[in-house]
Structures are given as structure tokens and as C-alpha cells.
Coordinates of C-alpha atoms and ligand atoms in Angstrom, one line a residue:
M291 CA -141.8 -82.2 44.4
L292 CA -138.3 -81.7 42.9
E293 CA -139.5 -81.5 39.3
Y294 CA -141.5 -78.3 40.1
F295 CA -138.8 -76.6 42.2
N296 CA -138.0 -73.9 39.7
M297 CA -141.7 -73.0 39.1
L298 CA -142.0 -70.9 42.2
K299 CA -142.9 -67.3 41.5
L300 CA -143.0 -64.4 44.0
Y301 CA -144.2 -60.9 43.7
N302 CA -141.2 -58.6 44.1
T303 CA -141.9 -55.1 45.4
L304 CA -138.7 -53.9 43.8
S305 CA -139.7 -54.8 40.2
K306 CA -143.5 -54.6 40.9
K307 CA -144.1 -57.9 39.2
K308 CA -144.1 -61.7 39.8
E309 CA -140.7 -63.2 39.1
F310 CA -139.4 -66.8 39.2
F311 CA -137.5 -67.5 42.4
R312 CA -133.8 -67.9 41.5
P313 CA -131.8 -67.6 44.7
R314 CA -128.2 -66.4 44.5
K315 CA -127.0 -69.9 45.2
R316 CA -129.1 -72.7 43.8
K317 CA -130.7 -74.3 46.8
K318 CA -129.7 -71.9 49.5
A319 CA -132.1 -69.1 50.5
N320 CA -131.1 -66.3 52.9
L321 CA -134.1 -64.5 54.2
F322 CA -134.2 -61.5 56.5
V323 CA -137.5 -60.3 58.1
C324 CA -137.8 -57.1 60.2
G325 CA -138.6 -58.1 63.7
P326 CA -140.5 -56.3 66.5
T327 CA -139.5 -53.3 68.5
V328 CA -139.9 -54.8 72.0
Y329 CA -141.7 -52.1 74.1
D330 CA -145.1 -53.7 74.4
F331 CA -147.0 -56.9 73.7
S332 CA -147.3 -57.8 70.0
H333 CA -150.6 -57.5 68.3
I334 CA -152.4 -59.6 65.7
G335 CA -151.1 -57.3 62.9
H336 CA -147.6 -58.4 63.9
A337 CA -148.8 -62.0 64.1
R338 CA -149.9 -61.7 60.4
T339 CA -146.4 -60.8 59.2
Y340 CA -144.7 -63.5 61.3
V341 CA -147.2 -66.3 60.4
V342 CA -146.9 -65.4 56.7
F343 CA -143.1 -65.6 56.7
D344 CA -143.2 -68.8 58.8
M345 CA -145.5 -70.3 56.2
I346 CA -143.2 -69.1 53.4
T347 CA -140.1 -70.5 55.1
K348 CA -141.7 -73.8 55.7
Y349 CA -142.9 -74.0 52.1
L350 CA -139.4 -73.2 50.8
R351 CA -138.0 -75.9 53.1
Q352 CA -140.5 -78.4 51.9
K353 CA -139.2 -77.6 48.4
E354 CA -135.8 -78.5 49.7
Y355 CA -134.3 -75.0 49.9
N356 CA -131.8 -74.6 52.7
V357 CA -133.3 -71.5 54.3
F358 CA -131.5 -69.3 56.8
Y359 CA -134.2 -67.2 58.3
L360 CA -132.8 -64.2 60.2
Q361 CA -134.8 -61.8 62.2
N362 CA -133.7 -58.7 64.1
I363 CA -135.1 -57.6 67.4
T364 CA -135.1 -53.8 68.0
D365 CA -134.2 -53.6 71.6
I366 CA -133.0 -50.0 71.6
D367 CA -135.4 -47.3 70.3
D368 CA -137.2 -44.1 71.2
K369 CA -140.4 -46.0 72.0
I370 CA -138.5 -48.3 74.4
L371 CA -136.9 -45.3 76.1
A372 CA -140.2 -43.4 76.4
R373 CA -142.1 -46.5 77.8
A374 CA -139.3 -47.2 80.3
K375 CA -139.4 -43.6 81.5
K376 CA -143.1 -43.7 81.9
E377 CA -143.0 -47.0 83.9
K378 CA -139.9 -45.8 85.8
T379 CA -138.0 -48.8 84.9
D380 CA -134.7 -49.5 83.2
W381 CA -135.0 -49.6 79.4
R382 CA -132.9 -52.8 79.3
K383 CA -135.2 -54.6 81.7
L384 CA -138.2 -53.5 79.7
S385 CA -136.9 -54.6 76.3
R386 CA -135.7 -58.0 77.7
K387 CA -139.2 -58.5 79.2
F388 CA -141.0 -57.8 76.0
E389 CA -138.5 -59.8 73.9
K390 CA -139.4 -62.8 76.1
E391 CA -143.1 -62.1 75.7
Y392 CA -142.7 -61.8 71.9
L393 CA -140.9 -65.2 71.8
K394 CA -143.6 -66.7 74.0
D395 CA -146.3 -65.5 71.5
M396 CA -144.3 -66.9 68.6
K397 CA -144.0 -70.3 70.3
A398 CA -147.8 -70.4 71.0
L399 CA -148.4 -69.8 67.3
N400 CA -146.0 -72.5 66.3
I401 CA -143.7 -70.0 64.6
N402 CA -140.6 -72.1 64.8
S403 CA -138.9 -71.5 61.5
V404 CA -136.6 -68.6 62.4
T405 CA -133.0 -69.7 62.4
K406 CA -131.6 -66.8 64.3
Y407 CA -133.1 -63.9 66.4
A408 CA -130.7 -61.0 66.6
P409 CA -131.2 -58.3 69.2
A410 CA -129.7 -55.1 67.9
T411 CA -127.6 -54.2 70.9
N412 CA -125.5 -57.3 70.4
Y413 CA -124.3 -55.8 67.1
I414 CA -123.1 -52.3 68.1
K415 CA -119.6 -53.1 66.7
E416 CA -121.0 -54.0 63.3
I417 CA -123.2 -51.0 63.3
I418 CA -120.3 -48.6 64.0
S419 CA -118.2 -50.2 61.3
Q420 CA -120.9 -49.6 58.7
I421 CA -121.3 -46.0 59.7
E422 CA -117.5 -45.4 59.5
I423 CA -117.5 -46.7 55.9
L424 CA -120.5 -44.5 55.0
L425 CA -118.7 -41.5 56.5
R426 CA -115.5 -42.3 54.6
K427 CA -117.3 -42.7 51.3
G428 CA -119.1 -39.4 51.7
F429 CA -122.7 -40.8 52.1
A430 CA -122.9 -39.7 55.7
Y431 CA -122.0 -36.6 57.6
Q432 CA -121.6 -35.7 61.2
I433 CA -123.4 -32.9 63.0
K434 CA -123.7 -32.0 66.7
D435 CA -126.8 -34.3 66.9
G436 CA -125.1 -37.3 65.5
V437 CA -124.3 -39.0 62.1
Y438 CA -126.8 -38.6 59.3
Y439 CA -127.3 -40.2 55.9
D440 CA -127.3 -37.8 53.0
V441 CA -130.1 -39.1 50.8
S442 CA -129.1 -36.7 47.9
K443 CA -125.8 -38.7 47.5
F444 CA -127.5 -42.0 46.7
K445 CA -129.0 -41.7 43.3
D446 CA -131.2 -44.8 43.6
Y447 CA -133.0 -43.4 46.6
G448 CA -136.7 -44.2 46.2
K449 CA -136.4 -47.2 43.8
L450 CA -138.3 -49.5 46.2
S451 CA -141.1 -47.2 47.2
G452 CA -141.3 -44.9 44.2
R453 CA -141.0 -41.9 46.6
T454 CA -138.7 -39.0 46.4
T455 CA -136.3 -37.7 49.0
N456 CA -138.5 -34.7 49.7
Q457 CA -141.5 -36.9 50.5
A458 CA -139.6 -38.5 53.3
E459 CA -140.1 -36.0 56.1
D460 CA -143.5 -37.0 57.5
A461 CA -142.5 -40.7 57.6
L462 CA -139.4 -40.1 59.7
S463 CA -139.4 -40.7 63.4
R464 CA -138.2 -38.5 66.3
I465 CA -134.7 -39.9 66.2
D466 CA -134.3 -38.5 62.7
E467 CA -135.1 -34.9 63.7
A468 CA -132.2 -32.4 63.6
K469 CA -132.1 -28.8 62.7
E470 CA -128.7 -29.0 61.0
K471 CA -129.7 -31.7 58.6
R472 CA -128.7 -31.2 54.9
N473 CA -131.9 -32.6 53.4
K474 CA -135.4 -33.0 54.7
G475 CA -135.3 -36.8 54.2
D476 CA -131.9 -37.5 55.8
F477 CA -132.1 -40.1 58.4
C478 CA -130.1 -40.8 61.5
L479 CA -127.4 -43.4 61.7
W480 CA -126.0 -42.6 65.1
K481 CA -127.7 -40.3 67.7
T482 CA -125.6 -38.4 70.2
S483 CA -127.0 -39.4 73.5
K484 CA -128.6 -36.8 75.8
K485 CA -128.0 -36.9 79.5
G486 CA -129.5 -40.0 81.1
E487 CA -129.9 -41.8 77.8
P488 CA -128.2 -45.1 77.0
K489 CA -124.9 -44.8 75.1
W490 CA -122.1 -46.7 73.5
P491 CA -118.7 -45.3 72.8
S492 CA -117.8 -44.7 69.1
P493 CA -115.3 -42.7 66.9
F494 CA -118.1 -40.2 66.4
G495 CA -119.0 -39.7 70.1
S496 CA -121.0 -41.6 72.6
G497 CA -124.5 -42.4 71.4
R498 CA -126.9 -45.0 70.1
P499 CA -127.8 -46.4 66.7
G500 CA -130.6 -45.3 64.4
W501 CA -133.2 -47.8 63.5
H502 CA -132.4 -48.6 59.9
I503 CA -128.7 -49.3 60.4
E504 CA -129.4 -52.2 62.7
D505 CA -130.9 -54.4 60.0
T506 CA -128.1 -53.9 57.5
A507 CA -125.4 -54.5 60.1
I508 CA -127.1 -57.7 61.3
A509 CA -127.8 -58.9 57.8
E510 CA -124.2 -58.3 56.6
K511 CA -122.8 -60.2 59.6
Y512 CA -124.6 -63.4 58.6
F513 CA -125.3 -63.0 54.8
G514 CA -122.7 -60.6 53.5
C515 CA -123.7 -57.5 51.5
Q516 CA -126.2 -59.3 49.3
Y517 CA -128.9 -61.9 49.9
D518 CA -132.1 -63.5 48.6
I519 CA -135.3 -62.3 50.3
H520 CA -136.1 -59.3 52.5
G521 CA -139.5 -59.4 54.1
G522 CA -141.6 -57.3 56.3
A523 CA -144.9 -55.5 56.7
R524 CA -146.0 -53.1 54.0
D525 CA -145.7 -50.0 56.1
L526 CA -141.9 -50.6 56.3
I527 CA -141.3 -50.1 52.6
F528 CA -140.8 -46.4 53.3
P529 CA -138.6 -45.1 54.7
H530 CA -137.2 -48.1 56.5
H531 CA -136.5 -50.5 53.6
E532 CA -135.6 -47.6 51.3
A533 CA -133.0 -46.6 53.9
E534 CA -131.6 -50.1 54.2
I535 CA -131.0 -50.2 50.5
A536 CA -129.4 -46.8 50.6
Q537 CA -127.1 -47.8 53.4
M538 CA -126.0 -51.2 52.2
E539 CA -125.7 -50.5 48.5
A540 CA -123.7 -47.3 49.1
K541 CA -121.4 -49.1 51.5
S542 CA -120.7 -52.2 49.4
G543 CA -121.1 -50.6 45.9
K544 CA -123.1 -53.8 45.0
K545 CA -126.8 -54.1 44.1
P546 CA -129.4 -55.2 44.8
L547 CA -129.1 -55.6 48.6
A548 CA -131.9 -58.2 48.4
K549 CA -133.0 -59.8 45.2
Y550 CA -136.6 -60.2 46.2
W551 CA -138.6 -57.8 48.5
L552 CA -141.8 -59.3 50.0
H553 CA -144.4 -57.3 51.9
T554 CA -147.4 -58.3 53.9
G555 CA -150.7 -56.4 53.6
F556 CA -152.4 -54.4 56.4
L557 CA -154.6 -55.9 59.1
T558 CA -157.5 -53.6 60.1
V559 CA -160.1 -54.0 62.8
K560 CA -163.6 -53.3 61.6
N561 CA -162.0 -51.4 58.7
K562 CA -160.0 -49.2 60.9
K563 CA -156.3 -49.1 61.6
M564 CA -155.5 -50.8 64.8
A565 CA -154.5 -48.1 67.4
K566 CA -154.5 -48.0 71.2
S567 CA -156.3 -44.7 71.1
L568 CA -159.2 -46.2 69.2
G569 CA -159.5 -49.1 71.7
N570 CA -159.4 -51.7 68.9
F571 CA -156.0 -52.9 69.7
V572 CA -155.9 -56.8 69.9
T573 CA -152.8 -58.3 71.3
I574 CA -151.8 -61.9 70.4
R575 CA -152.0 -62.7 74.1
D576 CA -155.6 -61.5 74.3
F577 CA -156.6 -63.3 71.2
L578 CA -155.3 -66.6 72.5
K579 CA -157.2 -66.2 75.7
K580 CA -160.4 -66.6 73.7
H581 CA -159.4 -68.6 70.7
S582 CA -156.9 -71.2 69.6
P583 CA -153.6 -70.6 67.9
R584 CA -154.9 -72.6 64.9
A585 CA -157.8 -70.2 64.6
L586 CA -155.4 -67.3 64.3
R587 CA -153.2 -69.1 61.7
L588 CA -156.2 -70.1 59.6
F589 CA -157.6 -66.6 59.9
I590 CA -154.3 -65.1 58.6
L591 CA -153.6 -67.7 55.9
R592 CA -157.0 -67.9 54.3
T593 CA -156.3 -64.4 52.8
H594 CA -153.5 -63.8 50.4
Y595 CA -150.5 -62.4 52.2
R596 CA -150.5 -59.2 50.1
S597 CA -154.2 -58.5 50.5
P598 CA -155.7 -56.5 53.3
I599 CA -157.4 -58.4 56.1
D600 CA -160.2 -57.1 58.2
Y601 CA -160.5 -58.6 61.7
S602 CA -163.9 -59.0 63.4
E603 CA -165.6 -61.5 65.6
K604 CA -167.8 -62.5 62.7
E605 CA -164.6 -63.5 60.7
I606 CA -163.4 -65.5 63.6
K607 CA -166.7 -67.3 63.8
A608 CA -166.4 -68.2 60.1
V609 CA -162.9 -69.5 60.8
K610 CA -164.1 -71.7 63.6
K611 CA -166.8 -73.1 61.4
Q612 CA -164.1 -74.1 58.9
L613 CA -162.0 -75.7 61.7
K614 CA -165.0 -77.7 62.8
R615 CA -165.5 -78.9 59.3
I616 CA -161.8 -80.0 59.2
D617 CA -162.1 -81.8 62.6
E618 CA -165.3 -83.7 61.6
F619 CA -163.5 -84.8 58.5
L620 CA -160.5 -85.9 60.4
E621 CA -162.6 -88.0 62.7
K622 CA -164.2 -89.8 59.7
L623 CA -160.7 -90.5 58.3
K624 CA -159.6 -91.8 61.6
E625 CA -162.6 -94.1 61.8
Q626 CA -162.0 -95.3 58.3
E627 CA -158.3 -95.7 58.7
T628 CA -159.0 -98.7 61.0
K629 CA -160.9 -100.7 58.6
N630 CA -159.0 -102.8 56.1
R631 CA -160.2 -102.0 52.6
K632 CA -158.2 -101.3 49.5
Q633 CA -157.9 -97.9 47.9
G634 CA -160.5 -96.9 45.4
K635 CA -159.5 -95.3 42.1
E636 CA -161.6 -92.2 42.7
T637 CA -159.8 -91.1 45.8
K638 CA -156.4 -91.9 44.3
N639 CA -157.1 -89.5 41.5
L640 CA -158.6 -86.9 43.8
I641 CA -155.5 -86.8 46.0
L642 CA -153.1 -86.7 43.0
K643 CA -155.1 -83.9 41.4
T644 CA -155.3 -81.9 44.7
E645 CA -151.6 -82.3 45.4
K646 CA -150.7 -81.0 41.9
K647 CA -153.1 -78.1 42.1
F648 CA -151.9 -77.3 45.6
E649 CA -148.3 -77.0 44.6
K650 CA -149.3 -74.9 41.6
A651 CA -151.3 -72.5 43.8
M652 CA -148.4 -72.2 46.3
D653 CA -145.9 -71.7 43.6
D654 CA -147.9 -68.7 42.4
D655 CA -146.8 -66.2 44.9
F656 CA -148.0 -68.4 47.8
N657 CA -151.7 -68.3 46.8
T658 CA -153.0 -69.7 50.2
P659 CA -156.7 -68.8 49.5
L660 CA -156.6 -71.1 46.5
A661 CA -154.8 -73.7 48.5
M662 CA -157.5 -73.5 51.2
A663 CA -160.2 -73.9 48.6
L664 CA -158.5 -77.1 47.4
I665 CA -158.4 -78.5 50.9
F666 CA -162.1 -77.8 51.5
N667 CA -162.9 -79.3 48.1
L668 CA -161.0 -82.4 49.1
I669 CA -163.1 -82.5 52.3
T670 CA -166.3 -82.1 50.4
Q671 CA -165.3 -84.9 47.9
G672 CA -164.0 -87.1 50.7
N673 CA -167.3 -86.7 52.7
K674 CA -169.3 -87.7 49.6
L675 CA -167.3 -90.8 49.1
F676 CA -167.6 -91.6 52.8
D677 CA -171.4 -91.3 52.7
K678 CA -171.5 -93.6 49.7
G679 CA -169.3 -96.1 51.6
K680 CA -166.6 -95.7 49.0
L681 CA -163.9 -94.2 51.2
T682 CA -161.5 -97.0 51.9
T683 CA -158.8 -97.5 54.6
A684 CA -156.1 -96.8 52.1
D685 CA -157.9 -93.6 51.0
A686 CA -158.2 -92.4 54.5
R687 CA -154.5 -93.1 55.2
N688 CA -153.5 -91.3 52.0
I689 CA -155.6 -88.3 52.7
L690 CA -154.3 -88.1 56.2
K691 CA -150.8 -88.3 54.8
F692 CA -151.4 -85.5 52.4
L693 CA -153.0 -83.3 55.1
R694 CA -150.1 -84.0 57.4
K695 CA -147.7 -82.9 54.7
I696 CA -149.4 -79.6 53.9
D697 CA -150.0 -78.9 57.6
K698 CA -146.2 -78.8 58.1
I699 CA -146.5 -75.5 56.2
F700 CA -149.9 -74.2 57.6
N701 CA -150.1 -75.6 61.1
F702 CA -153.8 -75.2 61.5
I703 CA -155.1 -78.7 60.7
F704 CA -153.5 -80.7 63.5
L705 CA -152.0 -77.9 65.7
G706 CA -152.9 -78.2 69.4
K707 CA -155.2 -81.1 68.8
K708 CA -154.9 -83.7 71.4
T709 CA -154.7 -87.2 70.1
L710 CA -157.7 -87.9 68.0
P711 CA -160.6 -89.8 69.6
I712 CA -160.6 -93.6 69.4
P713 CA -163.1 -94.6 66.8
S714 CA -166.4 -96.0 68.1
S715 CA -165.9 -99.2 66.1
I716 CA -162.7 -99.9 68.0
K717 CA -164.5 -99.0 71.3
N718 CA -167.2 -101.5 70.4
L719 CA -164.7 -104.2 69.8
V720 CA -163.1 -103.6 73.1
K721 CA -166.4 -103.9 74.8
K722 CA -167.1 -107.2 73.1
R723 CA -163.7 -108.4 74.2
E724 CA -164.4 -107.5 77.8
Q725 CA -167.6 -109.4 77.6
A726 CA -165.8 -112.4 76.2
R727 CA -163.3 -112.2 79.0
Q728 CA -166.0 -112.0 81.6
E729 CA -167.5 -115.1 80.1
K730 CA -164.0 -116.7 80.2
N731 CA -164.2 -117.2 76.5
W732 CA -160.4 -116.7 76.1
E733 CA -160.3 -117.8 72.5
L734 CA -162.9 -115.2 71.3
A735 CA -161.2 -112.5 73.5
D736 CA -157.9 -113.2 71.8
Q737 CA -159.5 -113.2 68.3
I738 CA -160.9 -109.8 69.0
R739 CA -157.6 -108.5 70.3
Q740 CA -156.0 -109.6 67.0
K741 CA -158.7 -107.8 65.0
I742 CA -158.2 -104.6 67.0
K743 CA -154.4 -104.9 66.4
Q744 CA -155.0 -105.3 62.7
R745 CA -156.8 -102.0 62.7
G746 CA -153.9 -100.2 64.3
Y747 CA -154.7 -100.3 68.0
L748 CA -153.3 -102.1 71.1
I749 CA -155.1 -103.1 74.2
E750 CA -153.3 -102.9 77.5
D751 CA -155.2 -104.6 80.4
T752 CA -154.8 -102.5 83.6
R753 CA -156.4 -102.7 87.0
Q754 CA -158.6 -99.8 85.9
G755 CA -159.7 -101.8 82.9
P756 CA -158.5 -102.0 79.3
K757 CA -156.5 -99.1 77.8
I758 CA -156.5 -98.5 74.1
K759 CA -153.4 -97.2 72.3
R760 CA -152.7 -96.3 68.7
I761 CA -149.8 -98.3 67.3
Ligands
ZN44 ZN1 -136.3 -53.6 59.8

């Protein structure tokens, strides 16, 4: 794989084109992805973003990049406070609860590539320090309501999203509202707390952090003021990521904050935006009550990460059909794996070709739909060879090896599958051996045992009868 390592291209939202991936330090890749605001269960739209960056991280690691994947968790926010108030519970209790639920969902989906989860309230000191410097440098100002960022002072404002400071207003959240603001698009860095609201002491009065400043404070703590990749859902480009750039580049005087900006496309339900009010809100938890984690991963990864995905039961049915096809093929491979025959030339070429094309597809801005097509083509060709009796033991082993390797990135081929069934040919041999034993033909029984062993299985004689195990 090494010879291709420098061929990887990614689409950079900042330059609006595909660029070769050249991290700041040769084989080190620092990646920051915006995490959840923990006030409710995560939905399948969130799952999309996190499955995608899990896949990307795993692919980079397979290409021998040393990836530090950092993700913040927004555990203080207007939405959390509102929900806690509504449920008459402590905001801290509520956010801890949903942080745990979020991590449970991630575990269920085998999203295990994150190096560090960083809850915002653990970084208040770092947040205050960034705000102090922005105030000192004149990019921020203090009013009764808190500390605000003056977007007119940062001349690069809008370079990621292509929007102007005046277009900002409608995208800002409640925390950014203040009558005394200098410009419409100015956003809040520190909010003076009202009575009963959580607060932390600071040189600019007791209050709580704004949303955008969390990410830059956390990222700077681990990566310094510049790093390789910033990722997130598409709807975060403005104002959130624009604000991050404004904060960090103004503070450090260095640009760019992140060299590559990657954004995932929207996920709609029957062509409508997912919303609680529309009753089409699908949480990860609810999805997993009906379907497997591998179904969700395949559903997400069979579309390119930047393209929109539309969710419907029909789509999931199609995904399940694909999974069935994979499973049937795996069973054939398992069956074949136990017979001792040499590798045929045809399969060797097939695997080599597939492997090369696979890497080329993935290197092209993670073209997973093309990678899927290659997997299914391999299955079609493999099935044909199997039917012709040309699929040998070595072929089966090599295909399985290849599938295991790519599934370290995708996790929908083998994920959650219990050990594969014992092939019927092995079961038949075990029956024959039992018969020989009953007939006290110890020599034949032993011969059969050897044969079974050669095919990769061990027999253990127990009181309940023989038990078969893979070696
Ligand atoms: Zn963020």
C-alpha cells in the first residue's frame, strides 16, 4: 500500500476542489470533528457524519497515517438548558446522561476510531484564555450581555462559506442575540449568566462559553493553532466553522486553521428534512431496534459522503438484500476454504485487480460507492467461478483475507456476525466418523479426524457428542 500513499485526494471545502492530501507532518494526521450537543438521543443524520469520519480515519490508518482523531462534546448549550428546565432536572445530569447514550450508540455502530472525546466544560480555562487574547487584540468587545466577536475586524470572514457578515443573522442562535452588538453577524464568545443559569468565573464576569469557542479551545489544547483536517456535517459550515476560523486565525495570526475542511451531505427522510415536528425523526436507538448496525453502516457508506442520502424503508430493504448477498458468498467461501485445492490464475488476477481499483477509488475523495461496486463485482465473479467449480481453497482464503482487510474500514461485512456456520462437508465427515466409532472402526475414525484437521477444524469429543471448532 505504501507506494500509493501520496495519491490520496480529498475535496476541500476551503478551496472548493480536490487536493492531494499532504498533512503538515509527513505521516501524522490531526483530525477534529464537531461532536454532538448532548440534550437528546442522536439520530441517523448524526450517525452518517460519525460513520463517515470513522471510515475516513480507519482508511488513513490503513495507509499508515498516525491519526489523532479529536471530537468535542457540547455539554453546555441553550438547548441543554431548555431541555433540563422542561424536564425539571439539573442540566449537568441531563448532559451526562445523553453523553453516555451517545457513546453507547457509537459503540453499537463500531465507531471506535476516536482518539479523544472532549466535553467542553472540561476546557473552561482554555476557552477563557482564548477570549482574553481576542479582547486584547481588538477582535472581541465586551458589552453587558457578554463578550462578542467583531466580524468586521476579520477580513477573511466568509472565506469558507462564501457568505458575507450581513448574511449571518438568520443562522445565529439565541445565545448570539444582543441589542448592543456592533454588527448583525457578531457572535457570542462568552455569555453573562442570567439568574439560575450555570456560570463560571472569568475576568469578564461570571458566565458561560459560546458554542464556537469550545472547538477552537479544545483543538488548540491538543493540536496547537494549526492542524490537518476539520470535519463535520455540511450545515456547520456557516456560521460555526466560519466562526472557528475567525477566532483561531485572529488569535494566532497564522492560517489556515485547518488545511483541509471535509463536510458530509444531508440525510433526509422521504425527501424531507428530519424534524421532530414532522414526526420523521429516526434515532440511532430506534433504528437498531429493527435493523442491524451493519445495515446502517452499509446504508450510509454506499452513498458518497458528500452526496445527499434519502432514508426510507425501501432503501433499507435494498441494503438488506445486499447484506444477504454478501452473507451467502461468505458461506460459499467458508465451505471452499476447507477443501485443499491450489489457487487458480483467474482468481489471483481478480483479487489483484480489485485491490488496485479499490485503493484508487478510496484515494479519490473516499469514493465508497465505487468501492462497493467493486466488492459486488468480486462477489459476482467469485460466484461464477464457484459454480464452475473453479474456486479453489487458496482463492477462498485470499478473497476472505481481502474482505477482512477492507472490512477494517467499512465494518459491514463481518460486523456482528456470529462465527460462520460449519460447512456441511465438515458436518458430513463428522457424521461418518461417529459412525466409524460406533462400529469400533478406530482406524477409519482416526483417518477422518485427520482429514477434518487438514481442512481447518478440530473435533472435541464431549459427553454431549462431538464438538467442532475452527483452528
Ligand atoms: Zn463544532
